[in-house]
Structure formats: C-alpha cells, structure tokens
Amino acid sequence: AATPMDLINYSHENGIVVEAFSPIAHGQALRSEAIQKMAAKYNVSAPQLSIRYDWQLDTVVLPKTSNPEHMKSNAELDFVISDEDMEILKQVKPLDYGDVSVFPVFGGKM
C-alpha cells in the first residue's frame, strides 16, 4: 500500500503525532488518475482530496503553497471521504516522487 498504515497506527498507539509531509505528494497527486477520479466523485480538486484524506487519517496536515487561491481552496474541506473510499485511497500505488524517492516513505519502503 502507498499509505504506511503500520507506521501511522504504531505512532498513534504510542502517542506520536504524525505529520502528513507534502500532503499533495510534491504535486504528484495531480498526475494520479486514481486520485483525480476520486476527487471528481466528491466534486473537489486532487489537492483538496489529498489534504482531506490525510486529515481523516488523523495526521497533522501542512500543505505548502505561495498561491493565495490555492491556500483558500486547500482550506475548503467541508466534505467527508467515505470509509470505503478511504480504504481505496490507502491502496493507491506509490507515486513517482522523483529526487525525493530516496526517502523511505516516498519510495514505498515503509
């Protein structure tokens, strides 16, 4: 699975706060057909879906952008991803993170 649920669950069970570092996958979420399709289902953008997904995983979400319009839309998360769709998103294959693929979580090694 792309989402390291073992690591997230372990952290939560041991009182460790998990940050969703780069919740839009360094922009790669915009290129994922599975994420785009799921975002369309909820009538939201891929970044909104990605941020909401991480939020529902009970992680700290810190999206980065210098674009005021993106900042505004990133905060518009007044929807809920169903449990069934959360499970589907957990299985999205790891994305190509380019240069940062060397990191364990991004490289699918965790």
XYZ file of N, CA and C in Angstrom, residues 3 5 7-9 11-13 15-20 50-61 86 90:
84
model
N 0.053 4.139 1.467
C -0.018 4.792 2.772
C 0.592 3.859 3.819
N 0.335 2.581 6.709
C -0.602 2.472 7.829
C 0.022 1.825 9.055
N 3.041 2.221 10.150
C 3.779 3.296 10.804
C 2.821 4.299 11.457
N 1.763 4.668 10.749
C 0.784 5.616 11.290
C 0.100 5.023 12.517
N -0.349 3.772 12.417
C -1.019 3.131 13.553
C -0.085 2.997 14.757
N 2.462 4.827 15.486
C 2.671 6.164 16.037
C 1.486 6.596 16.895
N 0.278 6.438 16.359
C -0.915 6.828 17.116
C -1.030 6.029 18.415
N -0.753 4.729 18.346
C -0.848 3.881 19.541
C 0.168 4.272 20.616
N 1.296 7.502 21.090
C 1.227 8.924 21.390
C 2.141 9.795 20.555
N 2.500 9.320 19.376
C 3.387 10.071 18.492
C 2.535 10.764 17.431
N 2.703 12.062 17.303
C 1.965 12.828 16.307
C 2.613 12.584 14.941
N 1.777 12.336 13.950
C 2.259 12.083 12.589
C 1.928 13.285 11.724
N 2.927 13.788 11.021
C 2.705 14.877 10.076
C 2.609 14.296 8.672
N 1.609 14.759 7.934
C 1.483 14.372 6.532
C 2.377 15.302 5.718
N -6.590 15.062 -1.300
C -5.371 14.598 -0.638
C -5.266 15.140 0.788
N -5.564 16.408 0.950
C -5.484 17.035 2.271
C -6.544 16.436 3.196
N -7.769 16.276 2.673
C -8.846 15.708 3.483
C -8.521 14.259 3.880
N -7.947 13.501 2.943
C -7.545 12.117 3.206
C -6.586 12.065 4.388
N -5.545 12.892 4.333
C -4.565 12.916 5.425
C -5.203 13.384 6.726
N -6.116 14.327 6.642
C -6.827 14.829 7.828
C -7.618 13.692 8.477
N -8.312 12.912 7.635
C -9.109 11.811 8.160
C -8.249 10.676 8.703
N -6.971 10.636 8.336
C -6.043 9.665 8.920
C -5.516 10.164 10.269
N -6.025 11.312 10.710
C -5.636 11.916 11.986
C -4.157 12.277 12.003
N -3.722 12.873 10.904
C -2.357 13.368 10.820
C -2.389 14.889 10.797
N -1.276 15.508 11.137
C -1.136 16.952 11.034
C -0.844 17.258 9.574
N -1.667 18.106 8.983
C -1.547 18.397 7.548
C -1.080 19.839 7.364
N -11.838 5.689 1.648
C -10.571 5.805 2.381
C -9.742 4.542 2.177
N -6.059 4.260 0.404
C -4.906 3.673 1.097
C -4.132 2.728 0.186
